[in-house]
Tab-separated table of C-alpha atoms in Angstrom:
chain	number	residue	atom	x	y	z
A	1486	MET	CA	-77.292	-74.584	-14.831
A	1487	VAL	CA	-78.922	-71.439	-16.252
A	1488	ASP	CA	-80.994	-72.717	-19.178
A	1489	GLN	CA	-82.981	-70.767	-21.771
A	1490	SER	CA	-86.216	-70.952	-19.804
A	1491	THR	CA	-84.431	-69.383	-16.827
A	1492	LEU	CA	-83.058	-66.614	-19.043
A	1493	ASN	CA	-86.547	-65.989	-20.409
A	1494	GLU	CA	-87.902	-65.682	-16.878
A	1495	LEU	CA	-85.134	-63.283	-15.866
A	1496	VAL	CA	-85.951	-61.112	-18.883
A	1497	ARG	CA	-89.586	-61.100	-17.814
A	1498	ILE	CA	-88.610	-59.968	-14.308
A	1499	VAL	CA	-86.142	-57.155	-15.103
A	1500	GLY	CA	-86.357	-56.518	-18.849
A	1501	LYS	CA	-84.146	-57.681	-21.716
A	1502	GLU	CA	-81.732	-54.751	-21.421
A	1503	ASN	CA	-80.892	-55.780	-17.821
A	1504	VAL	CA	-79.955	-59.398	-18.567
A	1505	LEU	CA	-76.422	-59.817	-19.948
A	1506	THR	CA	-74.848	-63.006	-21.277
A	1507	SER	CA	-72.137	-61.792	-23.662
A	1508	LYS	CA	-68.589	-63.019	-23.079
A	1509	VAL	CA	-67.391	-59.488	-22.341
A	1510	SER	CA	-70.115	-58.984	-19.739
A	1511	LEU	CA	-69.469	-62.328	-18.054
A	1512	ASN	CA	-65.716	-61.704	-17.929
A	1513	THR	CA	-66.299	-58.267	-16.415
A	1514	TYR	CA	-68.027	-59.822	-13.419
A	1515	MET	CA	-65.769	-62.829	-12.857
A	1516	TYR	CA	-63.556	-61.143	-10.249
A	1517	ASP	CA	-63.464	-58.651	-7.379
A	1518	ALA	CA	-60.436	-57.100	-5.618
A	1519	SER	CA	-59.126	-60.473	-4.388
A	1520	LEU	CA	-56.954	-63.104	-6.061
A	1521	VAL	CA	-59.791	-65.498	-6.921
A	1522	TYR	CA	-61.903	-65.745	-10.069
A	1523	GLY	CA	-65.149	-67.410	-11.112
A	1524	GLN	CA	-67.200	-67.359	-14.320
A	1525	PRO	CA	-70.887	-66.352	-14.000
A	1526	GLU	CA	-73.554	-67.607	-16.389
A	1527	VAL	CA	-75.699	-64.492	-16.467
A	1528	ILE	CA	-75.558	-60.912	-15.153
A	1529	VAL	CA	-78.781	-59.285	-13.940
A	1530	TYR	CA	-79.187	-55.606	-13.031
A	1531	VAL	CA	-81.916	-54.971	-10.478
A	1532	GLN	CA	-83.698	-51.837	-9.285
A	1533	ASN	CA	-85.919	-52.880	-6.398
A	1534	ALA	CA	-86.668	-55.527	-3.793
A	1535	ARG	CA	-89.532	-57.059	-5.776
A	1536	GLN	CA	-87.212	-57.923	-8.658
A	1537	ILE	CA	-84.682	-59.469	-6.275
A	1538	ALA	CA	-87.442	-61.458	-4.566
A	1539	ALA	CA	-88.661	-62.851	-7.893
A	1540	ILE	CA	-85.124	-63.780	-8.954
A	1541	LEU	CA	-84.382	-65.545	-5.663
A	1542	LYS	CA	-87.673	-67.440	-5.783
A	1543	LEU	CA	-86.787	-68.619	-9.291
A	1544	ALA	CA	-83.194	-69.489	-8.358
A	1545	SER	CA	-84.275	-71.340	-5.237
A	1546	SER	CA	-86.761	-73.473	-7.165
A	1547	LYS	CA	-84.008	-74.502	-9.594
A	1548	LYS	CA	-81.125	-74.466	-7.070
A	1549	ILE	CA	-79.175	-71.925	-9.138
A	1550	PRO	CA	-76.352	-70.149	-7.243
A	1551	VAL	CA	-76.825	-66.396	-6.784
A	1552	THR	CA	-74.031	-63.913	-6.101
A	1553	PRO	CA	-75.129	-60.435	-4.927
A	1554	ARG	CA	-72.693	-57.719	-5.991
A	1555	GLY	CA	-72.184	-54.020	-5.347
A	1556	GLY	CA	-69.026	-52.116	-6.201
A	1557	GLY	CA	-66.901	-55.259	-6.501
A	1558	THR	CA	-64.293	-53.969	-4.035
A	1559	CYS	CA	-64.403	-57.097	-1.848
A	1560	LEU	CA	-60.929	-58.346	-0.880
A	1561	SER	CA	-61.855	-61.943	-0.032
A	1562	GLY	CA	-63.675	-63.211	-3.122
A	1563	GLY	CA	-67.108	-62.469	-1.703
A	1564	ALA	CA	-68.338	-61.023	-5.015
A	1565	VAL	CA	-66.876	-63.827	-7.146
A	1566	PRO	CA	-69.415	-66.292	-8.656
A	1567	GLN	CA	-67.339	-69.370	-7.934
A	1568	ARG	CA	-70.154	-71.789	-8.801
A	1569	GLY	CA	-71.459	-69.908	-11.833
A	1570	GLY	CA	-75.128	-69.060	-11.757
A	1571	ILE	CA	-76.618	-65.568	-11.505
A	1572	VAL	CA	-74.805	-62.391	-10.501
A	1573	ILE	CA	-77.259	-59.790	-9.188
A	1574	VAL	CA	-75.769	-56.314	-9.651
A	1575	MET	CA	-77.236	-53.846	-7.158
A	1576	THR	CA	-75.448	-50.610	-8.050
A	1577	ARG	CA	-78.626	-49.135	-9.580
A	1578	MET	CA	-80.341	-49.363	-6.198
A	1579	ASN	CA	-78.522	-46.203	-5.203
A	1580	ARG	CA	-81.061	-43.908	-3.577
A	1581	ILE	CA	-80.802	-42.259	-0.179
A	1582	LEU	CA	-84.413	-42.766	0.828
A	1583	GLU	CA	-84.518	-40.702	4.003
A	1584	ILE	CA	-82.403	-38.564	6.293
A	1585	ASP	CA	-84.029	-38.028	9.684
A	1586	PRO	CA	-81.766	-35.604	11.596
A	1587	GLU	CA	-83.998	-35.475	14.671
A	1588	ASN	CA	-83.742	-39.236	15.219
A	1589	ARG	CA	-80.222	-39.330	13.731
A	1590	VAL	CA	-81.110	-41.993	11.198
A	1591	ALA	CA	-80.673	-42.433	7.449
A	1592	VAL	CA	-82.324	-45.043	5.230
A	1593	VAL	CA	-80.416	-46.019	2.102
A	1594	GLU	CA	-80.493	-48.581	-0.663
A	1595	PRO	CA	-77.569	-51.015	-0.860
A	1596	GLY	CA	-75.972	-49.457	-3.957
A	1597	VAL	CA	-75.319	-46.119	-2.220
A	1598	THR	CA	-71.594	-45.682	-1.644
A	1599	ASN	CA	-70.251	-44.982	1.812
A	1600	MET	CA	-68.957	-41.582	0.666
A	1601	GLU	CA	-72.312	-40.602	-0.830
A	1602	LEU	CA	-73.947	-41.203	2.528
A	1603	GLN	CA	-71.211	-39.244	4.324
A	1604	LYS	CA	-71.716	-36.241	2.046
A	1605	ALA	CA	-75.493	-36.375	2.296
A	1606	VAL	CA	-75.603	-36.239	6.099
A	1607	ALA	CA	-72.762	-33.714	6.588
A	1608	PRO	CA	-74.993	-30.600	6.098
A	1609	TYR	CA	-77.023	-31.756	9.114
A	1610	GLY	CA	-73.913	-31.837	11.312
A	1611	LEU	CA	-74.029	-35.638	11.330
A	1612	VAL	CA	-71.614	-38.424	10.439
A	1613	TYR	CA	-71.987	-42.087	9.495
A	1614	MET	CA	-68.951	-43.269	11.419
A	1615	PRO	CA	-67.687	-46.398	9.571
A	1616	ASP	CA	-65.170	-45.084	7.023
A	1617	PRO	CA	-63.395	-47.801	5.001
A	1618	ALA	CA	-60.540	-46.521	2.845
A	1619	SER	CA	-62.559	-47.619	-0.191
A	1620	GLN	CA	-65.477	-45.398	0.832
A	1621	LYS	CA	-65.584	-43.575	-2.511
A	1622	VAL	CA	-66.527	-46.786	-4.310
A	1623	SER	CA	-67.576	-49.419	-1.756
A	1624	THR	CA	-71.334	-49.701	-1.335
A	1625	MET	CA	-73.395	-49.824	1.822
A	1626	GLY	CA	-74.661	-53.299	0.935
A	1627	GLY	CA	-71.081	-54.541	0.763
A	1628	ASN	CA	-70.155	-52.691	3.957
A	1629	LEU	CA	-73.035	-54.475	5.692
A	1630	GLY	CA	-72.084	-57.865	4.285
A	1631	GLU	CA	-68.454	-57.602	5.406
A	1632	ASN	CA	-68.990	-55.605	8.632
A	1633	SER	CA	-66.605	-52.963	7.320
A	1634	GLY	CA	-64.726	-50.734	9.716
A	1635	GLY	CA	-62.169	-48.140	8.780
A	1636	MET	CA	-59.915	-45.706	10.539
A	1637	ARG	CA	-62.455	-44.550	13.146
A	1638	GLY	CA	-63.205	-48.085	14.314
A	1639	ILE	CA	-61.116	-47.937	17.489
A	1640	LYS	CA	-63.427	-45.334	19.054
A	1641	TYR	CA	-66.684	-45.611	17.143
A	1642	GLY	CA	-66.861	-49.294	16.217
A	1643	LEU	CA	-67.652	-51.112	12.978
A	1644	THR	CA	-70.685	-51.358	10.712
A	1645	LYS	CA	-72.449	-53.612	13.231
A	1646	ASP	CA	-72.486	-50.699	15.683
A	1647	HIS	CA	-74.167	-48.313	13.223
A	1648	ILE	CA	-76.886	-50.296	11.415
A	1649	ILE	CA	-80.106	-50.725	13.355
A	1650	GLY	CA	-82.346	-52.342	10.785
A	1651	MET	CA	-82.831	-53.507	7.225
A	1652	GLU	CA	-85.284	-54.786	4.662
A	1653	LEU	CA	-84.122	-58.283	3.752
A	1654	VAL	CA	-84.999	-60.622	0.889
A	1655	LEU	CA	-84.637	-64.285	1.850
A	1656	SER	CA	-83.619	-67.001	-0.602
A	1657	SER	CA	-87.273	-68.100	-0.743
A	1658	GLY	CA	-88.246	-64.695	-2.143
A	1659	GLU	CA	-89.881	-63.525	1.080
A	1660	ILE	CA	-89.294	-59.875	2.020
A	1661	VAL	CA	-88.939	-59.257	5.762
A	1662	GLN	CA	-88.166	-56.290	8.009
A	1663	ILE	CA	-85.373	-56.655	10.569
A	1664	GLY	CA	-85.070	-54.026	13.303
A	1665	GLY	CA	-86.255	-50.494	12.647
A	1666	LYS	CA	-85.579	-46.773	12.852
A	1667	LEU	CA	-85.882	-46.609	16.616
A	1668	GLU	CA	-83.774	-48.860	18.808
A	1669	PRO	CA	-86.123	-50.220	21.486
A	1670	ILE	CA	-85.157	-50.050	25.128
A	1671	ALA	CA	-85.974	-53.755	25.463
A	1672	GLN	CA	-84.326	-55.310	22.434
A	1673	GLU	CA	-86.210	-57.818	20.344
A	1674	LEU	CA	-84.297	-60.822	19.022
A	1675	ASN	CA	-81.245	-59.057	17.587
A	1676	LEU	CA	-81.027	-60.504	14.099
A	1677	ASN	CA	-78.991	-57.490	12.950
A	1678	ALA	CA	-76.025	-58.931	14.819
A	1679	LEU	CA	-76.442	-62.194	12.921
A	1680	LEU	CA	-76.860	-60.628	9.490
A	1681	ILE	CA	-74.189	-57.922	9.550
A	1682	GLY	CA	-70.962	-59.571	8.450
A	1683	SER	CA	-72.730	-62.664	7.080
A	1684	GLU	CA	-71.261	-61.977	3.606
A	1685	GLY	CA	-74.546	-62.346	1.719
A	1686	ASN	CA	-75.067	-65.945	2.859
A	1687	LEU	CA	-78.324	-65.347	4.748
A	1688	GLY	CA	-80.239	-62.845	2.639
A	1689	ILE	CA	-79.953	-59.726	0.477
A	1690	ALA	CA	-80.489	-56.350	2.163
A	1691	THR	CA	-82.529	-53.966	0.008
A	1692	LYS	CA	-82.925	-51.105	2.492
A	1693	ILE	CA	-80.441	-50.278	5.241
A	1694	ILE	CA	-81.258	-48.191	8.304
A	1695	CYS	CA	-78.134	-46.381	9.502
A	1696	LYS	CA	-77.500	-44.740	12.846
A	1697	LEU	CA	-75.880	-41.300	12.555
A	1698	THR	CA	-73.628	-39.513	15.036
A	1699	PRO	CA	-73.174	-35.782	15.699
A	1700	ALA	CA	-69.976	-34.570	14.038
A	1701	PRO	CA	-67.164	-33.952	16.552
A	1702	ARG	CA	-66.654	-30.260	17.291
A	1703	ALA	CA	-62.849	-30.349	17.144
A	1704	ASN	CA	-59.862	-32.619	16.621
A	1705	ARG	CA	-56.098	-32.840	17.039
A	1706	THR	CA	-54.003	-34.864	14.590
A	1707	MET	CA	-50.466	-36.131	15.189
A	1708	LEU	CA	-47.717	-37.844	13.228
A	1709	ALA	CA	-45.206	-39.919	15.209
A	1710	SER	CA	-42.092	-41.356	13.511
A	1711	TYR	CA	-40.200	-44.476	14.614
A	1712	LYS	CA	-37.075	-46.405	13.703
A	1713	THR	CA	-38.879	-49.745	13.862
A	1714	LEU	CA	-42.351	-51.204	13.396
A	1715	GLU	CA	-42.081	-52.877	16.788
A	1716	ASP	CA	-41.643	-49.538	18.588
A	1717	ALA	CA	-44.710	-48.183	16.825
A	1718	GLY	CA	-46.678	-51.286	17.805
A	1719	THR	CA	-45.632	-50.977	21.451
A	1720	THR	CA	-46.811	-47.361	21.489
A	1721	VAL	CA	-50.323	-48.391	20.468
A	1722	SER	CA	-50.844	-50.507	23.578
A	1723	ALA	CA	-49.256	-47.817	25.760
A	1724	ILE	CA	-51.695	-45.162	24.561
A	1725	ILE	CA	-54.744	-47.323	25.255
A	1726	ALA	CA	-53.324	-48.406	28.626
A	1727	HIS	CA	-53.286	-44.738	29.673
A	1728	GLY	CA	-57.057	-44.594	29.216
A	1729	ILE	CA	-56.956	-42.531	26.016
A	1730	ILE	CA	-59.140	-43.706	23.134
A	1731	PRO	CA	-58.159	-41.874	19.933
A	1732	CYS	CA	-60.689	-41.807	17.133
A	1733	THR	CA	-57.936	-43.006	14.771
A	1734	LEU	CA	-54.656	-44.804	15.376
A	1735	GLU	CA	-53.114	-45.880	12.068
A	1736	LEU	CA	-49.754	-47.458	11.260
A	1737	MET	CA	-47.701	-47.310	8.046
A	1738	ASP	CA	-44.277	-48.880	7.469
A	1739	ASN	CA	-41.324	-47.551	5.476
A	1740	LYS	CA	-42.370	-49.213	2.229
A	1741	ILE	CA	-45.813	-47.601	2.391
A	1742	ILE	CA	-44.399	-44.230	3.487
A	1743	ASN	CA	-42.062	-44.053	0.520
A	1744	ALA	CA	-44.670	-45.230	-1.979
A	1745	VAL	CA	-47.066	-42.502	-0.821
A	1746	GLU	CA	-44.413	-39.796	-0.681
A	1747	ASP	CA	-43.078	-40.646	-4.150
A	1748	TRP	CA	-46.605	-40.192	-5.468
A	1749	LEU	CA	-48.056	-37.319	-3.455
A	1750	HIS	CA	-44.993	-35.343	-2.274
A	1751	ILE	CA	-46.575	-34.146	0.965
A	1752	GLY	CA	-43.545	-34.305	3.264
A	1753	LEU	CA	-43.750	-37.720	4.937
A	1754	PRO	CA	-40.567	-38.844	6.797
A	1755	VAL	CA	-39.114	-41.239	4.207
A	1756	ASP	CA	-36.313	-42.407	6.532
A	1757	ALA	CA	-38.715	-43.583	9.234
A	1758	GLY	CA	-39.141	-47.308	9.774
A	1759	ALA	CA	-42.789	-46.668	10.645
A	1760	ILE	CA	-45.222	-43.885	11.463
A	1761	LEU	CA	-48.364	-43.621	13.521
A	1762	LEU	CA	-51.159	-41.287	12.474
A	1763	ILE	CA	-53.156	-40.427	15.573
A	1764	GLU	CA	-56.230	-38.264	16.036
A	1765	VAL	CA	-58.372	-37.379	19.028
A	1766	ASP	CA	-61.730	-35.688	18.642
A	1767	GLY	CA	-64.645	-34.343	20.628
A	1768	TRP	CA	-65.183	-31.003	22.367
A	1769	ASP	CA	-62.325	-28.559	21.994
A	1770	ALA	CA	-61.778	-28.272	25.740
A	1771	GLY	CA	-59.382	-30.986	26.858
A	1772	LEU	CA	-58.136	-32.036	23.430
A	1773	ASP	CA	-54.831	-30.175	23.774
A	1774	ARG	CA	-54.172	-32.026	27.028
A	1775	GLN	CA	-54.956	-35.390	25.384
A	1776	ALA	CA	-52.706	-34.588	22.454
A	1777	GLN	CA	-49.829	-33.642	24.738
A	1778	GLN	CA	-50.286	-36.891	26.701
A	1779	ILE	CA	-50.190	-38.924	23.509
A	1780	MET	CA	-47.108	-37.134	22.201
A	1781	HIS	CA	-45.357	-37.788	25.524
A	1782	ILE	CA	-46.276	-41.506	25.379
A	1783	CYS	CA	-44.976	-41.718	21.809
A	1784	ARG	CA	-41.608	-40.268	22.828
A	1785	GLU	CA	-41.400	-42.583	25.840
A	1786	ASN	CA	-41.844	-45.556	23.511
A	1787	GLY	CA	-39.152	-44.707	20.987
A	1788	ALA	CA	-40.623	-42.045	18.706
A	1789	THR	CA	-37.846	-40.123	17.010
A	1790	ASP	CA	-40.153	-37.246	16.123
A	1791	VAL	CA	-43.733	-36.268	16.950
A	1792	LYS	CA	-45.592	-33.498	15.150
A	1793	LEU	CA	-48.987	-31.923	15.714
A	1794	ALA	CA	-50.855	-30.776	12.598
A	1795	GLN	CA	-51.055	-26.984	12.814
A	1796	ASN	CA	-53.953	-26.384	10.453
A	1797	ALA	CA	-56.631	-28.085	8.365
A	1798	ARG	CA	-54.336	-28.395	5.358
A	1799	GLU	CA	-51.688	-30.328	7.299
A	1800	ARG	CA	-54.368	-32.585	8.784
A	1801	ASP	CA	-55.926	-33.246	5.370
A	1802	ASN	CA	-52.491	-34.116	3.948
A	1803	LEU	CA	-51.935	-36.750	6.622
A	1804	TRP	CA	-55.285	-38.440	6.063
A	1805	THR	CA	-54.900	-38.183	2.290
A	1806	ALA	CA	-51.627	-40.051	2.707
A	1807	ARG	CA	-53.387	-42.842	4.603
A	1808	ARG	CA	-56.381	-43.093	2.283
A	1809	MET	CA	-54.198	-43.141	-0.828
A	1810	ALA	CA	-51.706	-45.655	0.541
A	1811	ILE	CA	-53.249	-48.671	-1.183
A	1812	GLY	CA	-53.308	-46.899	-4.534
A	1813	ALA	CA	-49.699	-45.825	-4.034
A	1814	ILE	CA	-48.483	-49.342	-3.277
A	1815	GLY	CA	-50.085	-50.503	-6.516
A	1816	ARG	CA	-47.336	-48.640	-8.367
A	1817	LEU	CA	-44.661	-50.970	-6.950
A	1818	ALA	CA	-45.728	-54.324	-8.410
A	1819	PRO	CA	-48.199	-55.761	-10.939
A	1820	ASN	CA	-50.245	-57.320	-8.123
A	1821	TYR	CA	-50.754	-57.055	-4.396
A	1822	ASP	CA	-52.700	-59.072	-1.863
A	1823	MET	CA	-54.041	-57.118	1.116
A	1824	GLU	CA	-54.982	-59.251	4.103
A	1825	ASP	CA	-56.701	-58.287	7.359
A	1826	ALA	CA	-55.639	-60.742	10.028
A	1827	THR	CA	-56.367	-59.214	13.440
A	1828	VAL	CA	-54.643	-59.764	16.782
A	1829	PRO	CA	-55.052	-58.379	20.307
A	1830	ARG	CA	-53.344	-54.978	20.260
A	1831	THR	CA	-50.875	-56.146	22.921
A	1832	LYS	CA	-49.616	-58.680	20.355
A	1833	LEU	CA	-48.973	-56.073	17.644
A	1834	PRO	CA	-45.173	-55.922	18.138
A	1835	GLU	CA	-44.941	-59.710	17.848
A	1836	ILE	CA	-47.054	-60.037	14.707
A	1837	LEU	CA	-45.278	-57.085	13.054
A	1838	LYS	CA	-41.945	-58.746	13.731
A	1839	GLU	CA	-43.281	-61.990	12.264
A	1840	VAL	CA	-44.422	-60.260	9.069
A	1841	ASN	CA	-40.913	-58.881	8.587
A	1842	ARG	CA	-39.490	-62.363	9.127
A	1843	LEU	CA	-41.870	-63.924	6.605
A	1844	SER	CA	-40.972	-61.278	4.030
A	1845	GLN	CA	-37.299	-62.174	4.362
A	1846	GLU	CA	-37.763	-65.952	4.583
A	1847	PHE	CA	-39.891	-66.177	1.449
A	1848	ASN	CA	-38.269	-63.264	-0.409
A	1849	VAL	CA	-41.608	-61.523	-0.886
A	1850	PRO	CA	-41.910	-57.733	-0.404
A	1851	ILE	CA	-44.588	-56.783	2.143
A	1852	GLY	CA	-45.794	-53.282	2.975
A	1853	MET	CA	-47.621	-52.829	6.266
A	1854	LEU	CA	-50.733	-50.810	6.930
A	1855	ALA	CA	-52.790	-51.308	10.061
A	1856	HIS	CA	-55.774	-50.011	11.934
A	1857	ALA	CA	-53.356	-50.370	14.798
A	1858	GLY	CA	-55.742	-49.351	17.558
A	1859	ASP	CA	-57.854	-52.432	16.754
A	1860	GLY	CA	-54.916	-54.749	16.073
A	1861	ASN	CA	-56.290	-55.002	12.525
A	1862	LEU	CA	-53.377	-55.622	10.132
A	1863	HIS	CA	-53.413	-54.809	6.430
A	1864	PRO	CA	-50.169	-56.294	5.108
A	1865	LEU	CA	-49.818	-55.739	1.363
A	1866	VAL	CA	-47.941	-58.641	-0.223
A	1867	LEU	CA	-46.390	-57.549	-3.540
A	1868	PHE	CA	-45.949	-59.970	-6.440
A	1869	ASP	CA	-46.537	-60.771	-10.099
A	1870	GLU	CA	-49.235	-63.407	-10.545
A	1871	ARG	CA	-47.699	-64.434	-13.885
A	1872	ASN	CA	-44.748	-65.853	-11.922
A	1873	LYS	CA	-45.985	-69.248	-10.693
A	1874	GLU	CA	-43.010	-69.856	-8.424
A	1875	GLU	CA	-43.494	-66.476	-6.783
A	1876	MET	CA	-47.199	-67.194	-6.339
A	1877	GLU	CA	-46.340	-70.365	-4.437
A	1878	ARG	CA	-44.232	-68.301	-2.040
A	1879	VAL	CA	-47.036	-65.772	-1.641
A	1880	GLU	CA	-49.458	-68.537	-0.667
A	1881	LYS	CA	-46.978	-69.803	1.934
A	1882	VAL	CA	-46.715	-66.296	3.373
A	1883	ARG	CA	-50.504	-66.031	3.602
A	1884	ALA	CA	-50.829	-69.356	5.376
A	1885	ALA	CA	-48.037	-68.547	7.834
A	1886	LEU	CA	-49.520	-65.118	8.573
A	1887	PHE	CA	-52.957	-66.492	9.424
A	1888	ARG	CA	-51.509	-69.324	11.471
A	1889	LYS	CA	-49.497	-66.829	13.529
A	1890	ALA	CA	-52.500	-64.535	14.021
A	1891	LEU	CA	-54.611	-67.429	15.299
A	1892	ASP	CA	-51.803	-68.626	17.564
A	1893	LEU	CA	-51.697	-65.146	19.113
A	1894	GLY	CA	-55.413	-65.260	19.903
A	1895	GLY	CA	-56.485	-63.309	16.827
A	1896	THR	CA	-58.878	-63.839	13.941
A	1897	LEU	CA	-58.787	-64.491	10.200
A	1898	SER	CA	-60.553	-61.239	9.414
A	1899	GLY	CA	-61.123	-57.843	10.947
A	1900	GLU	CA	-63.339	-56.421	8.188
A	1901	HIS	CA	-62.642	-58.023	4.783
A	1902	GLY	CA	-64.507	-61.262	5.419
A	1903	ILE	CA	-63.729	-64.916	4.707
A	1904	GLY	CA	-65.291	-65.327	1.264
A	1905	LEU	CA	-63.329	-67.749	-0.874
A	1906	ALA	CA	-59.847	-66.446	-0.154
A	1907	LYS	CA	-59.694	-67.647	3.467
A	1908	LEU	CA	-62.082	-70.584	3.299
A	1909	GLU	CA	-59.278	-73.131	3.673
A	1910	PHE	CA	-58.163	-71.533	6.959
A	1911	MET	CA	-61.571	-71.784	8.631
A	1912	ARG	CA	-60.735	-75.297	9.828
A	1913	TRP	CA	-57.790	-73.786	11.709
A	1914	ALA	CA	-60.011	-71.215	13.403
A	1915	PHE	CA	-62.985	-73.458	14.262
A	1916	ASN	CA	-63.399	-77.072	15.335
A	1917	PRO	CA	-65.758	-79.426	13.427
A	1918	GLU	CA	-68.631	-78.869	15.878
A	1919	GLU	CA	-68.383	-75.096	15.492
A	1920	LEU	CA	-68.290	-75.324	11.708
A	1921	GLN	CA	-71.310	-77.597	11.811
A	1922	PHE	CA	-73.178	-75.013	13.896
A	1923	LEU	CA	-72.287	-72.239	11.427
A	1924	ARG	CA	-73.526	-74.367	8.547
A	1925	ARG	CA	-76.830	-75.063	10.302
A	1926	GLU	CA	-77.259	-71.354	10.926
A	1927	ARG	CA	-76.865	-70.767	7.213
A	1928	LEU	CA	-79.284	-73.547	6.294
A	1929	ALA	CA	-81.932	-72.011	8.561
A	1930	PHE	CA	-81.984	-68.922	6.334
A	1931	ASP	CA	-81.100	-70.509	2.999
A	1932	PRO	CA	-82.041	-74.229	2.879
A	1933	SER	CA	-80.994	-74.544	-0.772
A	1934	GLU	CA	-77.652	-72.812	-0.129
A	1935	ILE	CA	-77.907	-70.685	-3.244
A	1936	LEU	CA	-76.802	-67.366	-1.710
A	1937	ASN	CA	-73.084	-66.768	-2.230
A	1938	ALA	CA	-72.703	-70.497	-2.582
A	1939	GLY	CA	-69.509	-72.202	-1.474
A	1940	LYS	CA	-68.174	-69.308	0.606
A	1941	THR	CA	-67.450	-68.378	4.225
A	1942	VAL	CA	-68.208	-71.776	5.800
A	1943	PRO	CA	-66.553	-74.935	4.450
A	1944	ASP	CA	-68.830	-77.786	3.441
A	1945	THR	CA	-68.982	-80.472	6.130
A	1946	ASP	CA	-70.289	-84.006	5.797
A	1947	THR	CA	-72.206	-83.846	9.081
A	1948	ALA	CA	-73.369	-80.209	9.052
A	1949	ALA	CA	-76.769	-80.874	7.497
């Protein structure tokens, strides 16, 4: 699909040193953090919107698939070039263009990592609230594409609640401005809501305008231990029902607890069936009362022990444990698959019980993480992909998990996206008319369907 004349044109646009076609280079960009793979035909490093616009205009004229890529941390195959074509690597677009503390806004390029933005705005007493566990390496472009959340999502929302505008390159090569630095009182057509979470199907963001929040003045952090996952899940709903909205409400099961403790040795309760990590923040006045209420609710719902972090070091240890959990679980098996099915928080006990049942039925180890306050599950299915029979059981677990989540009124994804990994389940979540509407929405932005081709929305015979 990518012929020599196309390669020559790409070299003209970005320079010979930024166009890679060697086998090693192509293999390097054939995967992300999911279980799916796809071979690109050419890798192109870009540095500005004009280069991206020229590449998309070329690709659109020849109907060549284009896969935009940042840090490659996507967990659903969103950065995998399943249909070959061009991979546009955006990590060199990594400048923080502006920090405006008076208007509480930052403007960044898509290759800036989430952590880099956090560090840049901290001296101003400001925070960019979305905080995915991969924040050290995941880029703002990817966060936008997947509508990433993180541990603070229960109180502060997801990426969609903190991006107010962007510069966008359409598949035609046109460069357009969506939204702006100041949110108008009377909103214009809110295309941000359409674009955030669209997984790179509608355009490529080249500048991102981020809303910043004043850093909380104080916090209280708690660790509650339980005999069972179900008791921990019941506690989550009880806390919210009492009118308390923690800034974080995270769940870890025994398998995760032990993996982290074996690695970090920070004093986690290794005999606990599950733990909740809970934090409230805001003004110092009133936080002690909230913390005491939460600790009382935890005990009422089966907590065997509840501890309040006594200093910054203890608090940092608890959040280090949560942020390092995925790395720790990687020590237990050659491969893991982390999903993000999401259910109403009142259904948490039921879905947690179902995950345990699936683990036993299919003889597949599963560790459980969750942004429990949002009902956003992160089960980590452990396996060895070289074992074909085991892989078949893993796929059955995945299908059963998503079916159960949908049956409970949940969704296929809380923040990782659909990509390629969940494409087959979209027909469970949406009827043919809804899928047709989603396809038409995509065609309105990308008539040639070159952007992240073959992902997110299944092809339908009647959608066009």
